[in-house]
CSV table of C-alpha atoms and ligand atoms in Angstrom, one decimal:
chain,number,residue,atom,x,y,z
I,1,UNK,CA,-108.8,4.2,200.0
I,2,UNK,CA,-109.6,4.6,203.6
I,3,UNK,CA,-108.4,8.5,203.6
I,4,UNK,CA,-110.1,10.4,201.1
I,5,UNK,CA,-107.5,11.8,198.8
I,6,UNK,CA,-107.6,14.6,196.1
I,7,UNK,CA,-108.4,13.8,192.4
I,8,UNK,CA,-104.8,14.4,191.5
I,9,UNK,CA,-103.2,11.5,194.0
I,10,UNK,CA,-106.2,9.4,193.4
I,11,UNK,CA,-105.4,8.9,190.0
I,12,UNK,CA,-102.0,7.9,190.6
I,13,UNK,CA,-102.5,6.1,194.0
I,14,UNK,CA,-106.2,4.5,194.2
I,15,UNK,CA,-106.6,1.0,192.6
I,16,UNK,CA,-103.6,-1.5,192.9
I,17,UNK,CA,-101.7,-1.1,196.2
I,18,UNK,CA,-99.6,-3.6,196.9
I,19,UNK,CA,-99.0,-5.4,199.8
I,20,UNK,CA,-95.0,-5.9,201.3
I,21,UNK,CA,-92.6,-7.5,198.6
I,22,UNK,CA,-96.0,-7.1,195.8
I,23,UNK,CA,-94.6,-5.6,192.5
I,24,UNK,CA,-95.2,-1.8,192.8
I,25,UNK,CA,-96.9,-1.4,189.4
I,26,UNK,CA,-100.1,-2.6,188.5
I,27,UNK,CA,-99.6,-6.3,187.6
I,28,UNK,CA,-101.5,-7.7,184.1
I,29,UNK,CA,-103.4,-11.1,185.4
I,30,UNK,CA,-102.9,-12.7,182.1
I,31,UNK,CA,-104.9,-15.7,183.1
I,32,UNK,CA,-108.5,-16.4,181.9
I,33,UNK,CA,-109.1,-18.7,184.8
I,34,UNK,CA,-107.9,-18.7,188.4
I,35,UNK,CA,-107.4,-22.0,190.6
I,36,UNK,CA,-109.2,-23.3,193.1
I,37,UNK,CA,-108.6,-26.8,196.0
I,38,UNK,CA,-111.9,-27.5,196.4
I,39,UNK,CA,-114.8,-28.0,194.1
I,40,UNK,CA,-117.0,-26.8,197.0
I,41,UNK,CA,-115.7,-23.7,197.1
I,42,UNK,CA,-115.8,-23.1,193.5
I,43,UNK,CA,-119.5,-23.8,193.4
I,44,UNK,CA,-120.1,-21.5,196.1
I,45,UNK,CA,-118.6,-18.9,193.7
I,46,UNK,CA,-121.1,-19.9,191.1
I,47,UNK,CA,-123.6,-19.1,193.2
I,48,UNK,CA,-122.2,-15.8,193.7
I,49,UNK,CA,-122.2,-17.0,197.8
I,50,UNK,CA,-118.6,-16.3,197.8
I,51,UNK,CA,-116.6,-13.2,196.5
I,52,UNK,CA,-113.9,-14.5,193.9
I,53,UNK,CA,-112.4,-15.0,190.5
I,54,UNK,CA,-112.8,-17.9,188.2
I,55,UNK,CA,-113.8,-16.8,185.1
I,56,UNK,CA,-112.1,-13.7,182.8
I,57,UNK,CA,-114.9,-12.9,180.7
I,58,UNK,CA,-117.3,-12.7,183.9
I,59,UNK,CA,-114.1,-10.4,186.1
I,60,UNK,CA,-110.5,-10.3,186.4
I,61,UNK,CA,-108.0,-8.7,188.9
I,62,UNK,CA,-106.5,-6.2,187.1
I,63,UNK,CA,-109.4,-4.8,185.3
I,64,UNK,CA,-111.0,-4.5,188.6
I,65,UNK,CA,-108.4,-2.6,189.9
I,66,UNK,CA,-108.7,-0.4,187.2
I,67,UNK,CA,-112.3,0.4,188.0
I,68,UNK,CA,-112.0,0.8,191.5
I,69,UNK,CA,-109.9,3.9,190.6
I,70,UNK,CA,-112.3,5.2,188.3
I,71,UNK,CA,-115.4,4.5,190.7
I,72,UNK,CA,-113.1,6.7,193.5
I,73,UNK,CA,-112.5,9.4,191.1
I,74,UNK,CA,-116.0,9.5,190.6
I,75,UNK,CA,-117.5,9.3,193.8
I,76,UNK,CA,-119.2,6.1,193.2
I,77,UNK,CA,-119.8,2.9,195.1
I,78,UNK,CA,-119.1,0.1,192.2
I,79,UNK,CA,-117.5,0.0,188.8
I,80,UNK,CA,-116.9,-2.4,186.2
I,81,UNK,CA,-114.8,-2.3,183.0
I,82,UNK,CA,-115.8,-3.5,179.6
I,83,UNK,CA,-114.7,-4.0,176.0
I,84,UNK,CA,-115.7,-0.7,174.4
I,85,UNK,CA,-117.9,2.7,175.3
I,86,UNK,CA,-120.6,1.1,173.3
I,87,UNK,CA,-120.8,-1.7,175.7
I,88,UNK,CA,-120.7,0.5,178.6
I,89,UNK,CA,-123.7,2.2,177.0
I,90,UNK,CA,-125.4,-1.1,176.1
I,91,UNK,CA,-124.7,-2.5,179.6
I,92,UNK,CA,-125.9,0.4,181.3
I,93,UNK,CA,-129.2,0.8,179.7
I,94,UNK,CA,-129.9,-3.0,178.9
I,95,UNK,CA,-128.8,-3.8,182.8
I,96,UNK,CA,-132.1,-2.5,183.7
I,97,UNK,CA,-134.8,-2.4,180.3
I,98,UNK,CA,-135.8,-5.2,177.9
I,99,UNK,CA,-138.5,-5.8,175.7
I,100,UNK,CA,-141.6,-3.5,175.9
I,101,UNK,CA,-139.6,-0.8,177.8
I,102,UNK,CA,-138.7,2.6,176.5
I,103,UNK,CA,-136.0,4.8,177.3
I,104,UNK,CA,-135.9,9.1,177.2
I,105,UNK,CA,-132.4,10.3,175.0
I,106,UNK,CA,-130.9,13.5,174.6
I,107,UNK,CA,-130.9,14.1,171.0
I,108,UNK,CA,-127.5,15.7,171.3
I,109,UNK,CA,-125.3,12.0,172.1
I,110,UNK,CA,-122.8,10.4,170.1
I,111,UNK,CA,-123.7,8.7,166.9
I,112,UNK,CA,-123.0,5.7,168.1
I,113,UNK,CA,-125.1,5.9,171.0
I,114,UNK,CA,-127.9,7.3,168.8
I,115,UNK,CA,-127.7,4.4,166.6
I,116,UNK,CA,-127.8,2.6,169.1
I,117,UNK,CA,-130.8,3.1,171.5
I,118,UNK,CA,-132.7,4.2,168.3
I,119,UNK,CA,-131.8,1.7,165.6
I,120,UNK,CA,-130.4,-1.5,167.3
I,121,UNK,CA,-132.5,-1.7,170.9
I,122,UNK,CA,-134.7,-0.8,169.2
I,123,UNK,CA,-135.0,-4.1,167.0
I,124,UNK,CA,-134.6,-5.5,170.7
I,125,UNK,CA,-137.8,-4.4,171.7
I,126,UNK,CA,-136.5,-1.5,172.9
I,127,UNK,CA,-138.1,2.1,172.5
I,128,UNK,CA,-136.4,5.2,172.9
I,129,UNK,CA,-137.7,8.8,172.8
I,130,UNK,CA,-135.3,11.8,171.7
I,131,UNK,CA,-135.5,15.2,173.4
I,132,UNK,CA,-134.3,18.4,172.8
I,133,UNK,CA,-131.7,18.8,175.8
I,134,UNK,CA,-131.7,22.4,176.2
I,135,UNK,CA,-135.9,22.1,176.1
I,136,UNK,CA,-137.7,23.0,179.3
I,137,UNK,CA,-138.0,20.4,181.9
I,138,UNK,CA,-142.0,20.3,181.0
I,139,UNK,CA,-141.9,20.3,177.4
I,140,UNK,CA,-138.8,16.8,178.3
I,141,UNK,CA,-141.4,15.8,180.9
I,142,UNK,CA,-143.8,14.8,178.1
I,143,UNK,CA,-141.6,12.2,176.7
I,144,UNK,CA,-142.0,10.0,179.6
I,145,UNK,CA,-144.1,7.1,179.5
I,146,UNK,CA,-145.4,4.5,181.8
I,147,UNK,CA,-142.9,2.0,180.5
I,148,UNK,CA,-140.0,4.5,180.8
I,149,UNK,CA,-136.5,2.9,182.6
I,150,UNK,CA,-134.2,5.6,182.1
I,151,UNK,CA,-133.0,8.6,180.6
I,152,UNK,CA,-129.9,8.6,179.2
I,153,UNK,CA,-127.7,11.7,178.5
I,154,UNK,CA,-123.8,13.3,178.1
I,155,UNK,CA,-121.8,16.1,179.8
I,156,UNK,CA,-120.7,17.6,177.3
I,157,UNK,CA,-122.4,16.5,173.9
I,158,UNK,CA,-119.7,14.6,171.2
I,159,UNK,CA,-119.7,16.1,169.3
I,160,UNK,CA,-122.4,19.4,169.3
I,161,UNK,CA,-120.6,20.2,172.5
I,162,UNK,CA,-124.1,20.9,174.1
I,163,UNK,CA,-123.4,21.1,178.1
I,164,UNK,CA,-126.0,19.4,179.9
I,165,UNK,CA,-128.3,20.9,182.6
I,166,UNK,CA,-127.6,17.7,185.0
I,167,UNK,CA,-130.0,19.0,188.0
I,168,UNK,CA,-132.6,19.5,185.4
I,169,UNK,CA,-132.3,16.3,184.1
I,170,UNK,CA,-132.1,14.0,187.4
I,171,UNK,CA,-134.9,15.7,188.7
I,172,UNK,CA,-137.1,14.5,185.5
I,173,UNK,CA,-136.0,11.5,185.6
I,174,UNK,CA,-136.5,10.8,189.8
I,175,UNK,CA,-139.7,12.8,189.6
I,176,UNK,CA,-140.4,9.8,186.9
I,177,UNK,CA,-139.1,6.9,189.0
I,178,UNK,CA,-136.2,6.2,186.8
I,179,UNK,CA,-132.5,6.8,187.1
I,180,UNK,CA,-130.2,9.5,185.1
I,181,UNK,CA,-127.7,7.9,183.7
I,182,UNK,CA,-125.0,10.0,182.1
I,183,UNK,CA,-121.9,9.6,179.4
I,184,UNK,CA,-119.1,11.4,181.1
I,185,UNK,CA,-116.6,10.7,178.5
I,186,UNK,CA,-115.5,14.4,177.6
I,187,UNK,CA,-115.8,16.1,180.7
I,188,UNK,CA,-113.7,13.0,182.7
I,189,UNK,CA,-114.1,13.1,186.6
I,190,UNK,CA,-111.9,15.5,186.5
I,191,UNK,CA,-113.6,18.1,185.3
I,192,UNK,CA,-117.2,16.9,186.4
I,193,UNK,CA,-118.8,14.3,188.5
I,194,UNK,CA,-122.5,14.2,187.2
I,195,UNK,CA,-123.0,12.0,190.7
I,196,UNK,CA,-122.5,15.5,192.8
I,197,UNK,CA,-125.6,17.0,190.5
I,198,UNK,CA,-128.2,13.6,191.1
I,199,UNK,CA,-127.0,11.3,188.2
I,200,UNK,CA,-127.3,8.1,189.1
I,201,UNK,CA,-124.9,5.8,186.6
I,202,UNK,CA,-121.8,7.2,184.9
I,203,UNK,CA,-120.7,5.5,181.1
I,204,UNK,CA,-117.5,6.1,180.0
I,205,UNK,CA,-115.5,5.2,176.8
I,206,UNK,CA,-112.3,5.1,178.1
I,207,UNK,CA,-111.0,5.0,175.2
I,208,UNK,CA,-110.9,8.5,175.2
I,209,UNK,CA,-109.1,10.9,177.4
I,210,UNK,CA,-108.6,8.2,180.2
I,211,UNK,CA,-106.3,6.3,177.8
I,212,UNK,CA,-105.0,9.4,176.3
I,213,UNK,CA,-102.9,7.7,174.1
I,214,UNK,CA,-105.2,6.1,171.4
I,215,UNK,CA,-103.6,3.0,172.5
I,216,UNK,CA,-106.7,0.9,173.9
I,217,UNK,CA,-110.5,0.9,173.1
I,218,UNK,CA,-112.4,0.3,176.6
I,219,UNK,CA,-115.4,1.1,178.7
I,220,UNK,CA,-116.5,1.5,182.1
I,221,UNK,CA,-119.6,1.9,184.0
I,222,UNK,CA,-120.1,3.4,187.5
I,223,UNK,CA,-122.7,3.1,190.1
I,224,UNK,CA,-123.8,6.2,192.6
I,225,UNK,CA,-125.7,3.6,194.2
I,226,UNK,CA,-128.0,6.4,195.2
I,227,UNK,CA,-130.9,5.2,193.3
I,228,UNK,CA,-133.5,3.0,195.3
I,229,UNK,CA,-134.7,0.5,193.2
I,230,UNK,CA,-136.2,-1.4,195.3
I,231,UNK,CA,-138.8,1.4,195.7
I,232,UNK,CA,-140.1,0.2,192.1
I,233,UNK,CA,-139.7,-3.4,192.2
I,234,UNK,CA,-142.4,-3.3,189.2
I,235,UNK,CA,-140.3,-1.3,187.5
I,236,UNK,CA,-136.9,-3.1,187.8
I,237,UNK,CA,-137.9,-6.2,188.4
I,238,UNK,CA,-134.4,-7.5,186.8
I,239,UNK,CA,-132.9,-6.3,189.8
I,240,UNK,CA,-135.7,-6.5,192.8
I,241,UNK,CA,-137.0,-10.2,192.2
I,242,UNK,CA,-135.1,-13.7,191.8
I,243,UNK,CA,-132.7,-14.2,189.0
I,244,UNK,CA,-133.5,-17.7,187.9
I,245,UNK,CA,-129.9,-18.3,186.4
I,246,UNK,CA,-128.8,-17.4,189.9
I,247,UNK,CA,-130.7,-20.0,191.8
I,248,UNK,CA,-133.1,-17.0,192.5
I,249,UNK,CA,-130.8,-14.6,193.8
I,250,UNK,CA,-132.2,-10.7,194.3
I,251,UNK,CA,-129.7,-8.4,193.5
I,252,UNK,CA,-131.1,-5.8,195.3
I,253,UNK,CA,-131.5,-7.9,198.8
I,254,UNK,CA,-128.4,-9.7,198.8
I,255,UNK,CA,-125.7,-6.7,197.2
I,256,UNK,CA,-127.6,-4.2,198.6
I,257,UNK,CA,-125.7,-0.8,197.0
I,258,UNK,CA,-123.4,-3.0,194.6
I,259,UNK,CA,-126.6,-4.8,192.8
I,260,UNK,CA,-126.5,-3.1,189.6
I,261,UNK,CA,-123.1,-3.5,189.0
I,262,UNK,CA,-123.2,-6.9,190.1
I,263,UNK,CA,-126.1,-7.9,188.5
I,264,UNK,CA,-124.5,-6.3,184.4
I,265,UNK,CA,-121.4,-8.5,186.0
I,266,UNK,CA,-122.3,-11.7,187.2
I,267,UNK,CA,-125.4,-11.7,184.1
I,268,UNK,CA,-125.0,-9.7,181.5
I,269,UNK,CA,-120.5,-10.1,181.2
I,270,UNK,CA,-121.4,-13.8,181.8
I,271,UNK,CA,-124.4,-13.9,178.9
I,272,UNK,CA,-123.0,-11.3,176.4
I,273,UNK,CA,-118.8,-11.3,177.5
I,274,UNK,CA,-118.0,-7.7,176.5
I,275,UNK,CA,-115.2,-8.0,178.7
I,276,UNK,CA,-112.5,-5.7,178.4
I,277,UNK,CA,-108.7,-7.4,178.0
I,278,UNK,CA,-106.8,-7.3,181.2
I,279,UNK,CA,-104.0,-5.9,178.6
I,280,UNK,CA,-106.2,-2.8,178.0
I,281,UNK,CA,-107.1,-2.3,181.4
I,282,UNK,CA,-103.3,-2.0,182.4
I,283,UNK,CA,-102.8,0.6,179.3
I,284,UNK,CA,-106.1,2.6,180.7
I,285,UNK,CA,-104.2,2.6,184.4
I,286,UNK,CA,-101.6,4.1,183.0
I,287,UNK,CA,-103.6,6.5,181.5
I,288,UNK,CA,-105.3,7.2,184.2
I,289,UNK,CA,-101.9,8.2,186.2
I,290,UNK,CA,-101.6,11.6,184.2
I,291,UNK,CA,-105.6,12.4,183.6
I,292,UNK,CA,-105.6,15.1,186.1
I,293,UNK,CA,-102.2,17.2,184.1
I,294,UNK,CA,-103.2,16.3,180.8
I,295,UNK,CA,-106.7,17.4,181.1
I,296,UNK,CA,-105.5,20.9,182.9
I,297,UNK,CA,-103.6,21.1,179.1
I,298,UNK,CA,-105.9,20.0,176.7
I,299,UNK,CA,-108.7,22.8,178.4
I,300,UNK,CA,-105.5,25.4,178.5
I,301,UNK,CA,-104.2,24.6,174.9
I,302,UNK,CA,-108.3,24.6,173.9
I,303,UNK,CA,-109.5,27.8,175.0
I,304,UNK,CA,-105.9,29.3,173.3
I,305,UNK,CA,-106.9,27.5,170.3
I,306,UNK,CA,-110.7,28.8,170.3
I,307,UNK,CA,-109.5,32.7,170.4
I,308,UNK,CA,-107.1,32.5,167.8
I,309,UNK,CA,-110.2,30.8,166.0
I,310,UNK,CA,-112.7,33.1,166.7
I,311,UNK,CA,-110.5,36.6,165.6
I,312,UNK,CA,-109.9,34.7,162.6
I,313,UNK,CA,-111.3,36.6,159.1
I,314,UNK,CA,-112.0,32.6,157.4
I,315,UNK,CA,-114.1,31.1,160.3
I,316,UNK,CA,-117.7,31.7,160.2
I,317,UNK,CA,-118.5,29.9,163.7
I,318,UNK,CA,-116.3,28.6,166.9
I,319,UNK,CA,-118.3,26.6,169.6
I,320,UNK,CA,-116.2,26.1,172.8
I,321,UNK,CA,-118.3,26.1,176.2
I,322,UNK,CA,-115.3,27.4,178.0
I,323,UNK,CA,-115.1,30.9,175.6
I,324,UNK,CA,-117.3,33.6,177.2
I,325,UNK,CA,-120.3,34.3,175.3
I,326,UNK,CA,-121.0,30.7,174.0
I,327,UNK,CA,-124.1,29.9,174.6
I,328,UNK,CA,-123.0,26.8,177.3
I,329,UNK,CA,-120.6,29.2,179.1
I,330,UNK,CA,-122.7,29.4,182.1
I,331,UNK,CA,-123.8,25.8,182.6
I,332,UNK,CA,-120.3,24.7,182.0
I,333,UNK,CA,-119.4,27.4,184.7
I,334,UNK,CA,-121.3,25.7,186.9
I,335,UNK,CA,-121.0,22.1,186.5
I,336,UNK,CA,-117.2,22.2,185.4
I,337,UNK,CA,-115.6,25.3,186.7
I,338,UNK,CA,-111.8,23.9,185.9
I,339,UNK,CA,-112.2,23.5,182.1
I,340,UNK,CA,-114.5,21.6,180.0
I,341,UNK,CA,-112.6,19.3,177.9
I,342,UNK,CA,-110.5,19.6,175.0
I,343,UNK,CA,-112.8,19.4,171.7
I,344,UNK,CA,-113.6,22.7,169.8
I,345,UNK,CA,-116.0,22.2,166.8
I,346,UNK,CA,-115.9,25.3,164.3
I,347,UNK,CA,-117.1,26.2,160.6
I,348,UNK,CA,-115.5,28.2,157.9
I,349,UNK,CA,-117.0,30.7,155.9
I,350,UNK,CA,-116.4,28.8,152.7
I,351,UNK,CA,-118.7,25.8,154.2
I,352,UNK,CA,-117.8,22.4,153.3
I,353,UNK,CA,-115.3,22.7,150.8
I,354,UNK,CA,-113.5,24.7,152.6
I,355,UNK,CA,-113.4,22.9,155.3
I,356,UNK,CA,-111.8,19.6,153.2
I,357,UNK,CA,-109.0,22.0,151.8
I,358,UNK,CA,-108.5,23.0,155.4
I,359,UNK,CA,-108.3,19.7,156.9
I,360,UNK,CA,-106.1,18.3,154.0
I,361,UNK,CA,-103.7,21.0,154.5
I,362,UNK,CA,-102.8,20.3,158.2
I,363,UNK,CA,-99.3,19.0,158.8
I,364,UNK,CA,-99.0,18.4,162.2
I,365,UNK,CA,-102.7,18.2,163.1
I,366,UNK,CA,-103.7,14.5,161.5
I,367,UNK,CA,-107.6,13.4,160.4
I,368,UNK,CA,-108.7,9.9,162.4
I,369,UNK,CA,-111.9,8.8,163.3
I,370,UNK,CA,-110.3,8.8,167.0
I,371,UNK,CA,-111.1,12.0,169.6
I,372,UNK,CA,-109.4,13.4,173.1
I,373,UNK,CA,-106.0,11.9,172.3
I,374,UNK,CA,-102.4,14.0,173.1
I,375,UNK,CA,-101.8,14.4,169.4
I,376,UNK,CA,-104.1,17.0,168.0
I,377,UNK,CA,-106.6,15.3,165.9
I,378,UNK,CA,-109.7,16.4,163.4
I,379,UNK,CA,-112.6,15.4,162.0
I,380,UNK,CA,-115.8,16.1,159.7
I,381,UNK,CA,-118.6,14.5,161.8
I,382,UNK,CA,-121.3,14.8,158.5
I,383,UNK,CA,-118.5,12.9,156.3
I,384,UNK,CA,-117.4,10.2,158.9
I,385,UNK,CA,-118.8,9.8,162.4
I,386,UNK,CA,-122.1,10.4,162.1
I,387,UNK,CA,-122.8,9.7,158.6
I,388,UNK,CA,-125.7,7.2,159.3
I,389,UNK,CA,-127.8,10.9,160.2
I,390,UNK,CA,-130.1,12.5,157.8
I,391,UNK,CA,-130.2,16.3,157.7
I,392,UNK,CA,-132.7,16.4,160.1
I,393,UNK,CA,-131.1,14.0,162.6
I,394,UNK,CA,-127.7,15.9,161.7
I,395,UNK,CA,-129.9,19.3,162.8
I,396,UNK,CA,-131.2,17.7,166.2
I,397,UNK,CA,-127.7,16.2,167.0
I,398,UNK,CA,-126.4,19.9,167.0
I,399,UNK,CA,-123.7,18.9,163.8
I,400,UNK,CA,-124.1,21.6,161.3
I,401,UNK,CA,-122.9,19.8,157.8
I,402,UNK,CA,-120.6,22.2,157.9
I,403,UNK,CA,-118.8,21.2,161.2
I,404,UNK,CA,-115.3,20.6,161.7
I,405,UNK,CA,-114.6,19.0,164.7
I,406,UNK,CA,-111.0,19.7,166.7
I,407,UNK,CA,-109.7,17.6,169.5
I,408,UNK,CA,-106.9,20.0,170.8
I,409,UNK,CA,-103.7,17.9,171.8
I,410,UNK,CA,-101.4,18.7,174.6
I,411,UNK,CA,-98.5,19.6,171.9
I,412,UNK,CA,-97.4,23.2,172.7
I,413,UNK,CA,-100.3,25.4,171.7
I,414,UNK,CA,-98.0,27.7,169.7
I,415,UNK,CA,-97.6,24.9,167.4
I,416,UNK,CA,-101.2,23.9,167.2
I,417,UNK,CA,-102.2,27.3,166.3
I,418,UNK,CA,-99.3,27.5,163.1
I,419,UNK,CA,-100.3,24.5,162.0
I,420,UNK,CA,-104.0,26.0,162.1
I,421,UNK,CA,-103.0,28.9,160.9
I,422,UNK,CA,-100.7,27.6,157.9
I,423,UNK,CA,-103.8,25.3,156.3
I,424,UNK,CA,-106.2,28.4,157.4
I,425,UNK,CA,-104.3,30.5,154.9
I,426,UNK,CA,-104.2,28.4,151.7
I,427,UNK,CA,-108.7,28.4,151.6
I,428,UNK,CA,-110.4,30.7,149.4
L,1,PLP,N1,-119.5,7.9,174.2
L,1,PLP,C1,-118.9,9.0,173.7
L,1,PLP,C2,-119.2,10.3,174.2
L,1,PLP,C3,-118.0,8.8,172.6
L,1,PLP,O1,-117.4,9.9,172.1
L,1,PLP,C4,-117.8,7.5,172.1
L,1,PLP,C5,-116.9,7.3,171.0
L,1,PLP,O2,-116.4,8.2,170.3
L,1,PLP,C6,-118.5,6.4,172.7
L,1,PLP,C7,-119.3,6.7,173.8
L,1,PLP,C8,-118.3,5.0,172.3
L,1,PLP,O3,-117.0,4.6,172.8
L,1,PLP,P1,-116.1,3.5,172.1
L,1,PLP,O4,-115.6,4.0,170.8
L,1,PLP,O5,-115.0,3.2,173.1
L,1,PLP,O6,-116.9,2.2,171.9
């Protein structure tokens, strides 16, 4: 948008605007190709010397609309949408390390991502180093190596609900050469924008609270374009010399800001086609329309939900970086002073056991694998999630055994809090 608007009208105007006599809501191009006169011109589109659509699995209108919203909201320069979080993660990480690299993690991240960097890039050639996040910068500083790409990281932890120090982390990483890049999923743009505090890429899984509605899986990755790198070109050399299935195109000298994005785009989309559906990206749009109101209610209806936990006699433990006291309250005062997100996690004083009876006694609170929906939702991350973890992994990840993960709806907290208070009251 020419006029910088507020987060609230960005995420109802920014994307699709149409034109006079276009249709006034984002339209689905349901087309995996897109027609062209000359065979000229689409060559010249091959060689990425011309701007354009040809192909859906390499880009497609309406999921490019889509991430032009999210890369406003964000404060970034480029964006692109893909089929899942995980592939944001992969894209994002793999866009710029291959085989003999090594990457710093937080040890906090989502079990997928854990698996991830740890188990499957790893069997890529891939090397990955996991750090305490709330360690001091020199003890992290020691997990750096000479073949180090990136450091990757999340806002707010999924689901140990560790806030990160952002500042402290893009520092490491820039005073190392490489980029921050940083899972934004929980805290949304609304509530954070990791770019304002040195990050470098953003990862979503918009699956999450950008769809809202548990209706689409989805992705997205984001660009700052603040990171130089062609002031490592031995470093990224993916991105700072010729791409020989480009007809030895340099990202970095011919897109400038946008060769990142362009590059996991026109490369890694084309090569590995974890496109998302122009179906999904419409869902996410709409969405995205209400993220600013829904996420002012899911951080109301949260912090409700995390007193009435906290004063209860059954519940050993409540972590909710937006309660005063917790031990994140003051990073998440600073790097999301309008509410965290909506997730509580919490343990009962009867430990495990209790908290199956608990879980199985909710009525309008349901168990799914699924997080930051409307509908009130819960899970056991030892039993599900992130049961691929050994105890020790579980104990770096920040997910007691005993854990009971909550992903407060925007129902009317009243109701949450029976419907807590109901199965609360038939545990030992
Ligand atoms: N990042 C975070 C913080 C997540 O919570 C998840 C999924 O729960 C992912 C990434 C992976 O996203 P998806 O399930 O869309 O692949």
């Amino acid at each position: 948008m020419s006029k910088q608007y507020q987060k609230e009208t960005i995420c109802i105007q920014s994307g699709w605007k149409p034109k006079n006599g276009e249709p006034r809501v984002l339209p689905i191009y349901q087309s995996t190709t897109f027609k062209y006169e000359s065979s000229e011109q689409m060559g010249r589109l091959f060689d990425l010397e011309e701007s354009g659509y040809f192909y859906t699995r390499l880009q497609n209108p309406t999921n490019d609309y889509v991430a032009a919203k999210i890369c406003e909201l964000e404060g970034g320069v480029a964006a692109m949408l893909t089929s899942s979080g995980q592939a944001a993660t992969y894209y994002a990480v793999f866009n710029i390390c291959e085989a003999g690299d090594h990457v710093v993690m937080s040890a906090t991240v989502y079990g997928g991502t854990f698996n991830l960097l740890t188990c499957t890039m790893k069997k890529m050639g891939i090397e990955c180093t996991v750090v305490d996040p709330d360690a001091s910068a020199e003890e992290i500083g020691k997990a750096f190596q000479p073949n180090t790409k990136c450091v990757f990281a999340e806002t707010i932890a999924n689901p140990a609900l560790v806030v990160l120090d952002i500042e402290k982390f893009a520092k490491l990483a820039h005073e190392h050469q490489v980029p921050l890049i940083v899972d934004n999923t929980f805290a949304t743009p609304i509530n954070c924008n990791p770019f304002r505090w040195g990050a470098d890429i953003v990862t979503h899984s918009t699956t999450k609270y950008m769809d809202g509605h548990a209706m689409a899986v989805g992705g997205c990755i984001v660009d700052s374009g603040h990171f130089d790198w062609s002031a490592y070109p031995d470093k990224f050399p993916g991105l700072c010399t010729p791409d020989e299935s480009y007809h030895g195109i340099t990202y970095t000298e011919k897109f400038g800001k946008a060769a990142y994005i362009t590059k996991a785009t026109s490369q890694l989309m084309r090569d590995l086609g974890s496109i998302q559906s122009p179906q999904n990206a419409f869902l996410l749009n709409v969405g995205l329309e209400t993220l600013h109101l829904r996420m002012e209610r899911h951080c109301y209806n949260a912090g409700r939900v995390a007193e009435f936990l906290e004063g209860h006699e059954k519940v050993a433990w409540v972590n909710y970086p937006g309660l005063k006291g917790n031990r994140y309250y003051e990073l998440a005062q600073k790097y999301m002073p309008n509410g965290t997100c909506g997730v509580i996690s919490f343990g009962l004083k009867g430990g495990r056991q209790a908290a199956a009876k608990m879980m199985d006694g909710l009525e309008l609170t349901s168990i799914v694998t699924h997080v930051a929906d409307a509908r009130t939702s819960v899970l056991h991350p030892a039993s599900h999630t992130h049961r691929q973890m050994n105890d020790e992994q579980l104990k770096e990840a920040g997910v007691a055994p005993d854990l009971i993960r909550l992903s407060v709806g925007i129902e009317h907290v009243d109701d949450i809090i029976a419907d807590l208070q109901q199965a609360l009251s038939a545990v030992d």
